[in-house]
GROMACS .gro file of C-alpha atoms in nm:
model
  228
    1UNK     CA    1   8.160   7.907   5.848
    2UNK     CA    2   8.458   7.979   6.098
    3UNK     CA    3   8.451   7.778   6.456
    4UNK     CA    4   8.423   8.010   6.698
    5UNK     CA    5   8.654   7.998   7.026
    6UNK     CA    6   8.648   8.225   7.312
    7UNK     CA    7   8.961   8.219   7.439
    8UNK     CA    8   9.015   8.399   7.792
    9UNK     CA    9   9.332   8.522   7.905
   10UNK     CA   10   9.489   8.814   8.087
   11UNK     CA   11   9.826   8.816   7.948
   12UNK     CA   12   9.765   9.091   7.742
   13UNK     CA   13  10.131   8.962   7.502
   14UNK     CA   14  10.031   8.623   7.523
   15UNK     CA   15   9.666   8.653   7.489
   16UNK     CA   16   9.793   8.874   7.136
   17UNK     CA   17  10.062   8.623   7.001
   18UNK     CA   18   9.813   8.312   7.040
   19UNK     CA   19   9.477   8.484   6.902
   20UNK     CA   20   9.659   8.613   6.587
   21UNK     CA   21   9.803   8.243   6.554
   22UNK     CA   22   9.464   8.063   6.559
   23UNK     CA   23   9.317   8.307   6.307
   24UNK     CA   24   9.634   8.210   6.079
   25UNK     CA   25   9.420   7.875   6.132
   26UNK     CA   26   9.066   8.044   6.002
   27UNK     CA   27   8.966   8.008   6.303
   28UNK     CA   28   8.736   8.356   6.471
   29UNK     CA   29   8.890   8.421   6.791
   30UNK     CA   30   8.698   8.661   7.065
   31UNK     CA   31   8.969   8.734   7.345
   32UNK     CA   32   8.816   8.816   7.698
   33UNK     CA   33   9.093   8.907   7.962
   34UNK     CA   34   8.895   8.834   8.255
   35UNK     CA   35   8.610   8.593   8.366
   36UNK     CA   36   8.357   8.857   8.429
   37UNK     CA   37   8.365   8.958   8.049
   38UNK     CA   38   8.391   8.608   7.913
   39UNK     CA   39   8.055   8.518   8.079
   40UNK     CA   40   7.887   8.845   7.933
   41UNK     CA   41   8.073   8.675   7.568
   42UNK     CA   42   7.977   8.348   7.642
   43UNK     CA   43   7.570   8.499   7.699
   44UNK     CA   44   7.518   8.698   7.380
   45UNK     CA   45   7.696   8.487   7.105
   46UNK     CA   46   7.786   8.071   7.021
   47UNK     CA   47   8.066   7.964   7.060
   48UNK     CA   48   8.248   7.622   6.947
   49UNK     CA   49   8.480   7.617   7.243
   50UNK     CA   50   8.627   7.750   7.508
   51UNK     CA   51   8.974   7.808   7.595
   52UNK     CA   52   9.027   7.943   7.959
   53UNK     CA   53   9.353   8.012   8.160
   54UNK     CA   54   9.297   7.932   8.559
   55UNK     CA   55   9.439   8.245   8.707
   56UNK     CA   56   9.184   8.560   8.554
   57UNK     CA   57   9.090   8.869   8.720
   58UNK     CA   58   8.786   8.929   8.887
   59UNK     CA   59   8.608   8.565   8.847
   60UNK     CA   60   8.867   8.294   8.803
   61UNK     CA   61   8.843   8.022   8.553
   62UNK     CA   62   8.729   7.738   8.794
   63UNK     CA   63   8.416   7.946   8.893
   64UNK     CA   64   8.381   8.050   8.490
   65UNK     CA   65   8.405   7.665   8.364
   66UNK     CA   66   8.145   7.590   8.613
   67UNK     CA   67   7.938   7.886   8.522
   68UNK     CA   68   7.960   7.791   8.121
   69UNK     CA   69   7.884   7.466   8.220
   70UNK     CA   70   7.565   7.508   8.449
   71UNK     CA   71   7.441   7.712   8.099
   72UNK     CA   72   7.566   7.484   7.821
   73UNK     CA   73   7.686   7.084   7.898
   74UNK     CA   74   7.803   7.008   7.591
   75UNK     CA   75   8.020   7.331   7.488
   76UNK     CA   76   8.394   7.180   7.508
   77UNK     CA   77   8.594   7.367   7.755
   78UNK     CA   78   8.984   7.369   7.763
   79UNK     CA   79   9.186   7.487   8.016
   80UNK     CA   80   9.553   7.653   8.048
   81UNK     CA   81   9.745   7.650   8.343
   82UNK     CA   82  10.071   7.748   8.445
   83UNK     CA   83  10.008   7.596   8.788
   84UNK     CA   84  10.216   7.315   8.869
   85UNK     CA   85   9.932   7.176   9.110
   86UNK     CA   86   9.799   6.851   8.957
   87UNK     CA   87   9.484   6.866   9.186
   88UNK     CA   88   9.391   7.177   8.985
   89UNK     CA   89   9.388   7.035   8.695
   90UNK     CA   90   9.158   6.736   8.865
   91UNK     CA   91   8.940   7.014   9.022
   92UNK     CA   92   8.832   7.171   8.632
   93UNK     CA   93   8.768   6.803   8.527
   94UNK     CA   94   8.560   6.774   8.828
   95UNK     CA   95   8.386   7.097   8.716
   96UNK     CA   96   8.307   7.002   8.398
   97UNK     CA   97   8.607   7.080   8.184
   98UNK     CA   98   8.693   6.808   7.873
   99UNK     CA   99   9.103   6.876   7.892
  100UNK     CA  100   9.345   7.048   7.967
  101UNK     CA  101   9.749   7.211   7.834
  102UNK     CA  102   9.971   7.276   8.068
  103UNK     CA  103  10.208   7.661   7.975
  104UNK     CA  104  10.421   7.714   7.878
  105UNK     CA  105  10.270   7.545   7.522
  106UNK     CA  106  10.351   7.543   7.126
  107UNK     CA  107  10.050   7.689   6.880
  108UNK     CA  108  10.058   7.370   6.739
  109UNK     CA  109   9.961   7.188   7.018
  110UNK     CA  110   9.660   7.422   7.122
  111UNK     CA  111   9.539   7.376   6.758
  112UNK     CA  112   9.573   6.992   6.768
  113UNK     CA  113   9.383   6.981   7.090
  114UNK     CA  114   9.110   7.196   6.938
  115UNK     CA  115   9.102   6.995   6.657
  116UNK     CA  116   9.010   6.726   6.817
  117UNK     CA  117   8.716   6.859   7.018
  118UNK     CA  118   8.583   7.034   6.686
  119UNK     CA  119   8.581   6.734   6.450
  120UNK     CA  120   8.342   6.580   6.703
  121UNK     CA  121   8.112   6.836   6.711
  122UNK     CA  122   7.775   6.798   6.563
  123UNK     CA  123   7.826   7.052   6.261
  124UNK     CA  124   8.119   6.824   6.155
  125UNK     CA  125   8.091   6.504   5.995
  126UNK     CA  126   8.029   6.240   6.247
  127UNK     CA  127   8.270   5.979   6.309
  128UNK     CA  128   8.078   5.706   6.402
  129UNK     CA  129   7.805   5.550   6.187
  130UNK     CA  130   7.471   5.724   6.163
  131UNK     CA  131   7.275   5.516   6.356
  132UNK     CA  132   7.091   5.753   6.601
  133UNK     CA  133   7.146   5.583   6.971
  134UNK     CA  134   7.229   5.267   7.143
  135UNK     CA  135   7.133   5.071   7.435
  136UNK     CA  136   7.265   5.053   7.729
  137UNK     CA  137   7.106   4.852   7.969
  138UNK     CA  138   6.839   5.050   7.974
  139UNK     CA  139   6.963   5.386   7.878
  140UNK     CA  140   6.944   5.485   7.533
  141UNK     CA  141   7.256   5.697   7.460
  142UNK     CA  142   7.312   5.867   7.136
  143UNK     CA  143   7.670   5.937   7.117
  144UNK     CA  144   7.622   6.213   6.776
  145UNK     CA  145   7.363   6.428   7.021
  146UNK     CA  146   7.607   6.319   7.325
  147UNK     CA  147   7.276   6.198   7.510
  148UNK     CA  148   7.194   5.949   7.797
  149UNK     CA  149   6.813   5.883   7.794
  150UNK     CA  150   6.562   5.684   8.092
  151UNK     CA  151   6.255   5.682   8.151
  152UNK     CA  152   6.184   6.034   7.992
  153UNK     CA  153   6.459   6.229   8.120
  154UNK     CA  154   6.807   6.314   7.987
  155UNK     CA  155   7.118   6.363   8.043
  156UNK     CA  156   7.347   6.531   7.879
  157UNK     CA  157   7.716   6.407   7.829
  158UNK     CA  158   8.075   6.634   7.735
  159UNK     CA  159   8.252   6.494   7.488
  160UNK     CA  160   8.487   6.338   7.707
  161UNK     CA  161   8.195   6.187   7.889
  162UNK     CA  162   8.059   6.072   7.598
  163UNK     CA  163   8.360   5.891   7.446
  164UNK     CA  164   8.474   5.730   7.732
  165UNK     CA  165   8.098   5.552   7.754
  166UNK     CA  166   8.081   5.499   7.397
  167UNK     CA  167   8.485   5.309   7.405
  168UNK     CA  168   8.325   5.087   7.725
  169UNK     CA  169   7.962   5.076   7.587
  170UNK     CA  170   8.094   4.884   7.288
  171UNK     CA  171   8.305   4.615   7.490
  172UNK     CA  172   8.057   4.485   7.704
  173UNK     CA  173   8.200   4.266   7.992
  174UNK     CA  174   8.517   4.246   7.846
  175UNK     CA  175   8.812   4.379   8.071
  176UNK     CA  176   8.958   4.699   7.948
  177UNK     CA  177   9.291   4.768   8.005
  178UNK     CA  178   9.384   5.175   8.152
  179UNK     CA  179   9.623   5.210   7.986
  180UNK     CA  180   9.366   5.070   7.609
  181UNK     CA  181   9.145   5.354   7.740
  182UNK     CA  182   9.393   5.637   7.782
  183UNK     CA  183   9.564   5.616   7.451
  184UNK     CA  184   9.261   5.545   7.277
  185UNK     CA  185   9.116   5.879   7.434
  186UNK     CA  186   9.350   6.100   7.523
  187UNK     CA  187   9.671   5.955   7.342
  188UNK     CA  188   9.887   5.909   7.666
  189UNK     CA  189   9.852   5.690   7.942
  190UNK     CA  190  10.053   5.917   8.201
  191UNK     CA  191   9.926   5.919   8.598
  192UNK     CA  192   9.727   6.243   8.577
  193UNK     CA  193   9.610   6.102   8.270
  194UNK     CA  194   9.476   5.788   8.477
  195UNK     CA  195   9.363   6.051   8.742
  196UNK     CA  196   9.163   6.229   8.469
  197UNK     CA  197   9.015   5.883   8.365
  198UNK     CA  198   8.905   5.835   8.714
  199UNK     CA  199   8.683   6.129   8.734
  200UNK     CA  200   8.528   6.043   8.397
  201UNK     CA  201   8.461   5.707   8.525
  202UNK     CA  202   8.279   5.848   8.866
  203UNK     CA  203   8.072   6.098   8.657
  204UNK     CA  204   7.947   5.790   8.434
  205UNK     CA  205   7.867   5.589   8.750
  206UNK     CA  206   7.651   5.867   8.868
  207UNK     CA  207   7.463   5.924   8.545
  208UNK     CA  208   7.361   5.550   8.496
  209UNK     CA  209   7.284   5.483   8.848
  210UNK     CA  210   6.908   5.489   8.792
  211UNK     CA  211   7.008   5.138   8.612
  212UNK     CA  212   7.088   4.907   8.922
  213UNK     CA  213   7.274   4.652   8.696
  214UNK     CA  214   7.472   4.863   8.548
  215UNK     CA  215   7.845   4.819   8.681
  216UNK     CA  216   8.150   4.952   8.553
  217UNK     CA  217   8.403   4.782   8.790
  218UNK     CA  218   8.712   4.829   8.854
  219UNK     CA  219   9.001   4.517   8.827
  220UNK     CA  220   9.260   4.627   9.040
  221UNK     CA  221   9.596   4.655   8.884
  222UNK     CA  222   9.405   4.602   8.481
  223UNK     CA  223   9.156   4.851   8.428
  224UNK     CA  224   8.815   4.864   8.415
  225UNK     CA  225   8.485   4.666   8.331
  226UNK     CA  226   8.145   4.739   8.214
  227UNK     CA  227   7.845   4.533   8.247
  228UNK     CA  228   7.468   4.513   8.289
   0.00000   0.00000   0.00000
């Protein structure tokens, strides 16, 4: 069966030249050229990801992300953005979005970036072993359903999420170096890569607060460390 992307974009050229691309790929491509249609998409069908450009008519793709993501946690979300803000790009990470490509950008790198999100998915073959969770402390998280379990609630994690706790989860109180962590997750280790990291790393503190010895420290200058 074809992944399924809904990609949103109001260039009407460029929203034509990259949609007949990706279905070169076999992938099946519903274009939306403004947020307000992309939700009503995004409410009748499934969809593997999301691809969203920042600047849409009538509901922009900040307010979209964090509409998707109120509905569906676990749905990866890409964005593209011509702006040259940084902060922007930190604002749809805060929001809930997994990555980001900044335009102008080459087919080939959209498709590699998708690529990576849909391999992890949970109708592809998993790329960790099959065993179903883990401890830690005294979560349970289950890295294939990209759950974080206590005391009879959930949470659910994004993929980034869940990677970046599964890559500390596994190197308990050992020092991990930023720049270990960026390349092993996002394959650079630039500054708004590192800024990226940083919101990751708040959103995991948050989720495994109810765990008081839990810590994922930070060693200024190295990296981080997690413990409990």
């Amino acid at each position: 069966m074809k992944k399924r992307i809904l990609y949103v974009e109001d260039d009407p050229n460029l929203a034509f030249a990259t949609k007949d691309n990706l279905e070169e790929y076999d992938y099946e491509v519903i274009h939306a050229p403004d947020g307000i249609k992309a939700l009503e998409y995004f409410g009748k069908d499934h969809f593997d990801i999301c691809v969203l450009d920042i600047m849409l008519p009538k509901m922009d793709g900040f307010t979209l992300a964090e509409k998707i993501r109120n509905s569906d946690s676990q749905v990866p979300i890409l964005f593209l953005t011509a702006r040259a803000l940084q902060e922007d790009k930190i604002k749809g990470l805060k929001l809930g979005a997994d990555d980001y490509i900044t335009k102008p950008f080459s087919i080939e790198e959209l498709k590699l970036r998708i690529d990576v999100f849909l391999r992890r998915s949970k109708s592809e073959e998993p790329l960790v072993a099959k065993a179903d969770s883990s401890k830690v402390g005294k979560y349970t998280f289950d890295f294939q359903k990209l759950t974080l379990a206590i005391n009879g609630s959930s949470q659910n994690l994004t993929f980034r999420e869940a990677e970046v706790l599964k890559f500390l989860a596994e190197r308990p109180d050992q020092v991990i170096r930023r720049d270990e962590l960026l390349k092993a997750i996002w394959g650079d280790d630039d500054y708004f890569m590192g800024r990226s990291l940083d919101v990751f790393i708040s959103r995991l503190r948050k989720y495994l607060s109810a765990d008081p010895d839990i810590k994922i420290d930070n060693i200024h200058g190295v990296g981080f460390r997690m413990r409990w």
